Amino acid sequence: MATFQFVDSVSGSAGLRLDLHSEAGGLLVAGEGYDLSPPPLRRVVDSSMLEHGDRIPAAAFGNRTIRLPLQFKQTSNDNTADKLQLLARELARTPGNVLKMAVGSNAMYFRTLPSPDAAWEMKNRLERYGKAVCEIQAEPFGYGVKETIGAVTVNNDPAAGSNGMFLDVSSVKGDVETPLYLVVPSGIIATGRRQSAIAVRRRGTVANVPFVLQAEAMTQGTDTSIQANNASFSGGGSNFSRTTFSTASGITTRLSLGTFPASASVDARGTYRVFVRFRQNTSGDTIQLQLQWGATGGSGAVWGNGRVTPTNGNTNLKWVDLGLMQIPAGADPMEDGISGTALSHAGQYVEVRAARTAGSGSIDLDALLFVPADDRFMLTKWPASSGPTDFVVDGRTSAVYPRGASGEVRTPSEFVEVAGGGLDISPGVTNRVYFVRDVGTTSSAGDAISGTTSISGFYWPRYLFALKPTST
Amino acid sequence: MTVPVPLGVRLKTGTRDIHVGHEIKDLQFASKIPGGFSTCTLSLNRPLKLAPGEIGYFGSLYVYDARNGVVVWEGRVEDLGRSAGSDGEVYELGAVGPSAHAKDRTIPLGYISSEPQDFIKFTGVNGIKQGQVDVTDDDGLSPGVYLRMPLSATITNGKGVFACFKRFSYNGQRIARVSVSHDAWITTAAWNFGVSVQQEGGAGFTLAASASLSSVSGTFTIVIGTNWTASGQTECLLEHWLANASPTGTGSDPNTVWVCFRDLAVQATRYDRNGNELLTAGSYTANTILASQVVEDLLGRLLPRYDPNTSSVSVTAYGIDQLMWSEGVTADHVLEELMTLEPGYYWAAWESDDQSGKYRFEWSAWPTTVRYEADVTDGCSFPSSADEIYNEALVRYKGGHGFDRTAVSTQSVDALTLAGLTRTVWQDQGANIGTVAAAQRAGSQYLADHVNPPNAGTLTISRPILDLQSGRMVQPWEIRPGALIRVRGVQPRIDALNPTNRDGVSIFRITSVEFRAGDASATLELDAYSKATARAIAKNELNRITRRR
């Protein structure tokens, strides 16, 4: 028998509030007249006489309306009145209710909105033939029960053999994208308020996305040379570059590469937020860094971002934000005409420029990090004081809240600040979640290549249609 | 899958800091030049009986691009409208961008004066009451101040005639540099003349430069740190006194014993962008000041919310010889005046720095290379009007003697030449310009911007367009004003691919961008503000306000 129940939570162990389809309870969803259609799609339609067809620059689902005709089968009119009152209370519950529905063998949950208006049909034998037709407003998507993402040890070294600054979330259930909730342990807290970057890439073969470019793999520029192995830096062998400014302290190319990524691919396409792992060797020096790029296989820059001055002048290793870069630069057709076949494209020239405007010391450059910034990206500034057990990065509300040992929400020492937007994951693809632990310039702890963060998470699958598959 | 507009909205007050992007409706934000981030409005359903912690006056409002975390708008909440009706209980939030900070304070302020009538007779201890101080505008010479002795007066050594400049003293500002040229009719050691500085009341008096009366013209230039030690000197005096005659020496023929000071340039001290007053001679090396120097001063003096570390000020070249607002002025108005003197520059304030919490400010030249490329497919309106084309400018300015004067500038405009027309624009520079050369320059600058009809139109963008500066395709909400845009779909000029400025046909300046999340599109205003009644009224109001007469 199908299930239609008001329950108290989206959970496999939810408490029953009112059973809408039960012979024993005397209330049944009538055989005809119910409507479980997907939610309507709201579109912005853009058209003009200058081209054929209409464009849809943005679209979003509206609320759905669940139509349930309920048949009363009571022994008396008084019993019908009691049951009707119970129904009315559940329909009017604020701020909303949860409607559990299982037309097949798998339950789905709808977060409903107060909808107390219903059409009531009165017939001769009210207690046997009374019918309430309820049109219940609900959020667009049906939900499955909470799915957990097991803990993954994310290494702070982008060159690590596994999970170097990322974790993959696969086999996501549901019909459509859903907000991701990440759980980050309290070890993320650092004096001076550590700032992290978290991003998502959900298309193509995520393993082929260009992510890290080691400094020692680039052409060494003015006053710059590769240095012997240092465990504080990423990669093996001689693993970082040093710029001494011995002949030129002005803004000059220090590292460059003719083509990055080296091989043509469809997966390198995108916009990236580029970070450089850097340290200055003399505290108090004023350093400027700049990212520029140019033609494939080129030897000079054509485009670039503005100069960046790391404002924390200590000698800690840190990731410094150099701004956005698109691969490929310029107008990208993306597909072969209207065929839908993605066009492969080659990498492009990349260079890092540096200047020392005050001081006398050198700088060390470890690697460039290309964090995807064309899907979902957020910057999070954590509190500075210990106390919470962990933090939940809430993809639905773009908020981060601290929790205690029993999962209770705690008040932090400072508001956790979030820039950007919440994270989403999609079914049917491998979702790569990038976690760059320390990108802020306020943290005095800096960034240690040997660090790890055990990140777990959870989500609720979302569905368009009211029939839930068994395993997805 | 659908594509909701990927923008996040954050409200931050002292009691709450949350993202509300999933709860708001009717989000609109705009940026304009000059100013930068200007306005943002949104509606938020919240119960009126409660006081939501995230909503409060002067709370911060951020709009982020959720794809990459970039701030696309930022400002402070200034308008909190509440309503209850068919839409429920609604808070209508109106926020203003960091440009509003330029209107926060009003102070009396001056930078440089070249006006002789600013020198008034000063008797003090040694000034004789019969002494004469006259402002003059002799033919072929720059306006000046005459100091002369009266007929048959009994004058003792050290007594004389003095004229004092008090404008900076009234403003609470210090003297930094004074430059004057001088001439006299006779040469005699009996009389001296000079320039001094002092505090109001006479303390800190320093005779910084002096000489015996001479018919040979010369120049005095005195500078803080070189000619006097900074100790609060707010006034400067032009002096002419009896130096070496007998104590009972009689007065002289005023027709022969006089000194005239011309080419006056009195400068006040300025601040650097960090708020440090500049008290050394190296900061005052010319008899004029640059607009960029004034901007640096504003950053340090009146604009503490703009970050001196991330701000950029492009150096200008034109030397300004008159800039004074003793009746009170805001930084916004000063910047507006600077843009009339340097119309190739603009100012804007943008996102805050994560560490300092202060906003990035720029004083920049309008670019000469195209940044964006777009077409007209999403809609456009180009109501080009010849009403804005001129080949002659008549500039009114206040001469050194205080009288109104005018100067004429001309340029050749093919369309007007063919039509046999002369069209004159009238400009009022008030007391901000003191010389005919400066007035002609102001007129020429204005004419250069009106050789082609300003577009005064709009362009709608609802799809990604190419940003040539960053090499990226940018979404409508990422487009910034203060750039040139080349528009396809209109007949271009022959040099449209090699522009150095807007051409009014296919290359335009973006003066404002307004994005509406409701239809996911941006409306760009090009070349000038669109001819909306509200804008016209606002501009007239600005012109009405305090331009010195």
Coordinates of C-alpha atoms in Angstrom, one line a residue, chain A residues 56-339:
Chain A
I56 CA 16.9 31.6 -21.4
P57 CA 19.6 33.4 -19.5
A58 CA 18.3 32.2 -16.1
A59 CA 15.8 29.6 -14.9
A60 CA 14.7 28.3 -11.5
F61 CA 12.0 25.9 -10.3
G62 CA 9.1 27.4 -8.5
N63 CA 7.2 25.7 -5.6
R64 CA 5.3 22.6 -6.5
T65 CA 1.7 22.0 -5.7
I66 CA 0.8 18.5 -4.5
R67 CA -2.9 17.7 -5.0
L68 CA -4.3 15.0 -2.8
P69 CA -8.0 14.1 -2.8
L70 CA -8.6 12.5 0.7
Q71 CA -11.6 10.2 1.3
F72 CA -13.0 10.0 4.8
K73 CA -14.2 6.6 6.0
Q74 CA -15.4 7.1 9.5
T75 CA -18.2 5.6 11.5
S76 CA -19.9 8.8 12.4
N77 CA -20.0 12.5 11.5
D78 CA -18.4 13.4 14.8
N79 CA -15.5 11.1 14.0
T80 CA -15.2 12.7 10.6
A81 CA -15.1 16.2 12.3
D82 CA -12.3 15.0 14.5
K83 CA -10.3 13.6 11.6
L84 CA -10.9 16.8 9.6
Q85 CA -9.6 18.9 12.5
L86 CA -6.4 16.8 12.6
L87 CA -6.0 17.3 8.9
A88 CA -6.6 21.0 9.1
R89 CA -4.0 21.4 11.8
E90 CA -1.3 19.5 9.8
L91 CA -2.1 21.5 6.7
A92 CA -1.8 24.8 8.6
R93 CA 1.3 23.9 10.6
T94 CA 3.8 26.7 10.5
P95 CA 6.5 27.2 9.3
G96 CA 5.7 24.1 7.4
N97 CA 5.4 20.3 7.6
V98 CA 7.0 17.2 6.0
L99 CA 4.9 15.0 3.8
K100 CA 6.3 11.5 3.4
M101 CA 5.3 9.8 0.3
A102 CA 6.0 6.4 -1.1
V103 CA 4.2 5.5 -4.3
G104 CA 6.7 2.8 -5.0
S105 CA 8.7 1.0 -2.4
N106 CA 11.0 4.0 -1.5
A107 CA 9.9 7.0 0.5
M108 CA 10.4 10.5 -0.5
Y109 CA 9.9 13.6 1.7
F110 CA 8.4 16.9 0.7
R111 CA 8.9 20.0 2.9
T112 CA 5.4 21.6 2.7
L113 CA 4.3 25.1 3.3
P114 CA 1.2 26.1 5.3
S115 CA -1.7 25.3 3.0
P116 CA -4.9 25.2 5.1
D117 CA -7.3 25.9 2.3
A118 CA -8.9 22.8 0.9
A119 CA -12.0 22.0 -1.0
W120 CA -14.5 20.0 1.0
E121 CA -17.2 18.0 -0.6
M122 CA -20.2 17.1 1.4
K123 CA -22.5 14.2 0.4
N124 CA -25.3 12.4 2.0
R125 CA -23.3 9.9 4.0
L126 CA -20.7 12.4 5.2
E127 CA -18.8 10.0 7.3
R128 CA -18.4 7.6 4.3
Y129 CA -18.3 10.0 1.4
G130 CA -16.9 13.2 2.6
K131 CA -13.9 14.2 0.5
A132 CA -11.3 16.9 1.2
V133 CA -9.2 17.9 -1.9
C134 CA -6.0 19.4 -0.6
E135 CA -3.6 21.4 -2.7
I136 CA -0.5 21.5 -0.7
Q137 CA 2.3 23.9 -1.5
A138 CA 5.8 22.5 -1.1
E139 CA 9.4 23.2 -1.9
P140 CA 10.2 22.4 -5.5
F141 CA 12.1 19.1 -4.8
G142 CA 11.4 16.0 -2.9
Y143 CA 14.1 14.8 -0.6
G144 CA 15.6 11.5 0.2
V145 CA 17.0 10.7 3.7
K146 CA 20.3 12.2 4.7
E147 CA 23.3 10.6 3.0
T148 CA 26.7 10.8 4.6
I149 CA 30.0 11.3 3.0
G150 CA 32.7 9.4 4.8
A151 CA 35.7 11.2 6.1
V152 CA 38.5 11.8 3.6
T153 CA 42.0 12.9 4.6
V154 CA 42.7 15.9 2.5
N155 CA 46.4 16.6 2.2
N156 CA 47.7 20.1 2.3
D157 CA 50.2 19.2 -0.4
P158 CA 48.8 19.6 -3.9
A159 CA 51.5 17.1 -5.1
A160 CA 50.3 14.5 -2.7
G161 CA 49.7 11.0 -4.1
S162 CA 46.1 11.1 -3.1
N163 CA 43.6 13.8 -2.2
G164 CA 46.1 16.6 -2.6
M165 CA 43.9 19.5 -1.6
F166 CA 40.7 17.9 -2.9
L167 CA 38.2 15.1 -2.2
D168 CA 35.9 13.5 -4.7
V169 CA 32.2 13.0 -4.0
S170 CA 30.7 10.3 -6.3
S171 CA 27.5 8.3 -6.6
V172 CA 25.4 11.2 -5.5
K173 CA 21.8 10.2 -5.3
G174 CA 18.9 12.2 -6.7
D175 CA 17.6 13.8 -9.9
V176 CA 19.2 17.3 -9.6
E177 CA 22.0 19.1 -7.9
T178 CA 21.8 19.4 -4.1
P179 CA 23.5 21.6 -1.5
L180 CA 26.6 20.1 0.0
Y181 CA 27.3 20.2 3.8
L182 CA 31.0 19.8 4.6
V183 CA 32.2 19.0 8.1
V184 CA 35.6 20.5 8.9
P185 CA 37.2 19.6 12.2
S186 CA 38.3 22.3 14.7
G187 CA 41.9 21.9 13.7
I188 CA 41.2 24.5 11.1
I189 CA 41.3 27.2 13.8
A190 CA 44.5 29.2 13.9
T191 CA 45.6 32.4 15.5
G192 CA 44.9 35.4 13.3
R193 CA 41.9 33.8 11.8
R194 CA 42.8 31.3 9.0
Q195 CA 41.0 31.7 5.7
S196 CA 40.2 28.8 3.4
A197 CA 39.1 28.5 -0.2
I198 CA 36.6 25.8 -1.1
A199 CA 35.4 25.2 -4.6
V200 CA 33.6 22.6 -6.7
R201 CA 34.0 21.3 -10.3
R202 CA 31.3 19.1 -11.5
R203 CA 31.8 18.6 -15.2
G204 CA 34.0 16.5 -17.5
T205 CA 36.7 14.3 -16.2
V206 CA 37.7 16.1 -13.0
A207 CA 41.0 14.2 -12.8
N208 CA 42.1 16.0 -15.9
V209 CA 41.5 19.5 -14.6
P210 CA 44.8 21.3 -14.4
F211 CA 45.4 22.1 -10.7
V212 CA 49.0 22.6 -9.8
L213 CA 52.0 23.9 -11.6
Q214 CA 55.3 23.5 -9.7
A215 CA 57.7 26.5 -9.9
E216 CA 60.6 24.2 -10.6
A217 CA 58.8 23.0 -13.8
M218 CA 58.7 26.6 -15.1
T219 CA 61.3 28.6 -16.9
Q220 CA 63.3 30.5 -14.3
G221 CA 63.2 34.2 -15.0
T222 CA 65.3 37.2 -13.8
D223 CA 67.3 36.6 -10.6
T224 CA 65.4 33.3 -10.1
S225 CA 66.8 29.8 -9.8
I226 CA 65.7 26.4 -8.7
Q227 CA 66.7 25.4 -5.2
A228 CA 67.6 22.1 -3.5
N229 CA 64.9 20.0 -1.9
N230 CA 63.2 21.5 1.1
A231 CA 60.6 19.5 3.0
S232 CA 58.5 22.7 3.5
F233 CA 57.8 22.9 -0.2
S234 CA 55.6 20.8 -2.5
G235 CA 57.0 18.2 -4.8
G236 CA 60.1 16.0 -4.9
G237 CA 63.7 16.7 -5.9
S238 CA 64.6 20.3 -6.2
N239 CA 61.3 21.7 -5.4
F240 CA 61.1 25.4 -5.2
S241 CA 62.5 28.6 -6.8
R242 CA 64.2 31.6 -5.2
T243 CA 64.2 35.1 -6.5
T244 CA 67.0 37.2 -5.1
F245 CA 66.3 40.6 -6.8
S246 CA 70.0 40.9 -7.2
T247 CA 69.9 42.7 -10.6
A248 CA 66.3 43.8 -10.8
S249 CA 63.9 44.6 -8.0
G250 CA 61.2 46.1 -10.2
I251 CA 58.2 44.1 -11.5
T252 CA 59.8 41.5 -13.8
T253 CA 59.0 38.0 -15.0
R254 CA 60.4 35.5 -12.5
L255 CA 58.6 32.3 -13.7
S256 CA 57.1 31.4 -17.0
L257 CA 55.8 28.5 -19.0
G258 CA 54.9 28.5 -22.7
T259 CA 52.0 26.2 -22.5
F260 CA 50.0 25.2 -19.5
P261 CA 48.5 22.7 -19.3
A262 CA 50.9 20.9 -21.6
S263 CA 48.4 18.7 -23.5
A264 CA 45.3 19.9 -25.3
S265 CA 42.2 18.8 -23.5
V266 CA 38.5 19.6 -23.1
D267 CA 38.8 19.6 -19.3
A268 CA 41.2 22.5 -18.9
R269 CA 38.5 24.8 -20.1
G270 CA 37.2 27.1 -17.4
T271 CA 37.9 30.0 -15.1
Y272 CA 40.4 29.6 -12.3
R273 CA 41.3 31.4 -9.2
V274 CA 45.1 31.3 -9.2
F275 CA 47.1 31.1 -6.0
V276 CA 50.9 31.1 -5.7
R277 CA 52.6 29.5 -2.7
F278 CA 55.1 32.1 -1.6
R279 CA 57.2 33.3 1.3
Q280 CA 59.4 36.3 1.8
N281 CA 62.6 35.6 3.5
T282 CA 63.0 38.9 5.3
S283 CA 60.1 40.1 7.4
G284 CA 58.9 43.5 6.6
D285 CA 59.9 43.6 3.0
T286 CA 57.3 44.9 0.6
I287 CA 56.7 42.4 -2.2
Q288 CA 54.4 42.7 -5.2
L289 CA 53.2 39.6 -7.2
Q290 CA 51.4 39.5 -10.5
L291 CA 49.9 36.9 -12.7
Q292 CA 50.0 37.3 -16.5
W293 CA 49.2 35.0 -19.4
G294 CA 49.4 35.0 -23.2
A295 CA 49.2 33.0 -26.4
T296 CA 49.6 29.2 -26.6
G297 CA 53.3 28.5 -26.8
G298 CA 54.1 32.1 -26.5
S299 CA 57.0 33.8 -24.7
G300 CA 55.3 37.0 -23.5
A301 CA 52.2 38.1 -21.7
V302 CA 49.2 39.7 -23.3
W303 CA 46.7 39.8 -20.5
G304 CA 47.1 40.0 -16.8
N305 CA 45.7 40.9 -13.4
G306 CA 46.8 43.7 -11.2
R307 CA 49.6 43.6 -8.8
V308 CA 49.0 42.0 -5.4
T309 CA 50.9 43.0 -2.3
P310 CA 50.7 40.3 0.4
T311 CA 49.8 42.3 3.5
N312 CA 51.1 39.9 6.1
G313 CA 54.8 40.6 5.9
N314 CA 56.0 37.6 7.9
T315 CA 58.2 34.9 6.6
N316 CA 55.6 32.1 6.7
L317 CA 54.7 30.2 3.6
K318 CA 51.3 31.2 2.4
W319 CA 49.1 30.9 -0.6
V320 CA 48.5 34.4 -2.2
D321 CA 45.5 35.1 -4.4
L322 CA 46.7 36.3 -7.9
G323 CA 43.1 36.7 -9.3
L324 CA 41.1 35.0 -12.0
M325 CA 42.4 33.5 -15.3
Q326 CA 40.3 31.9 -18.0
I327 CA 41.6 29.0 -20.1
P328 CA 41.5 29.6 -23.0
A329 CA 41.6 33.3 -22.9
G330 CA 39.3 35.3 -25.1
A331 CA 36.1 34.2 -26.8
D332 CA 35.8 30.4 -26.6
P333 CA 33.3 28.7 -28.9
M334 CA 33.4 25.6 -26.5
E335 CA 31.7 23.4 -29.1
D336 CA 32.1 22.6 -32.7
G337 CA 29.3 24.8 -34.0
I338 CA 26.0 23.5 -32.9
S339 CA 27.1 19.8 -32.8

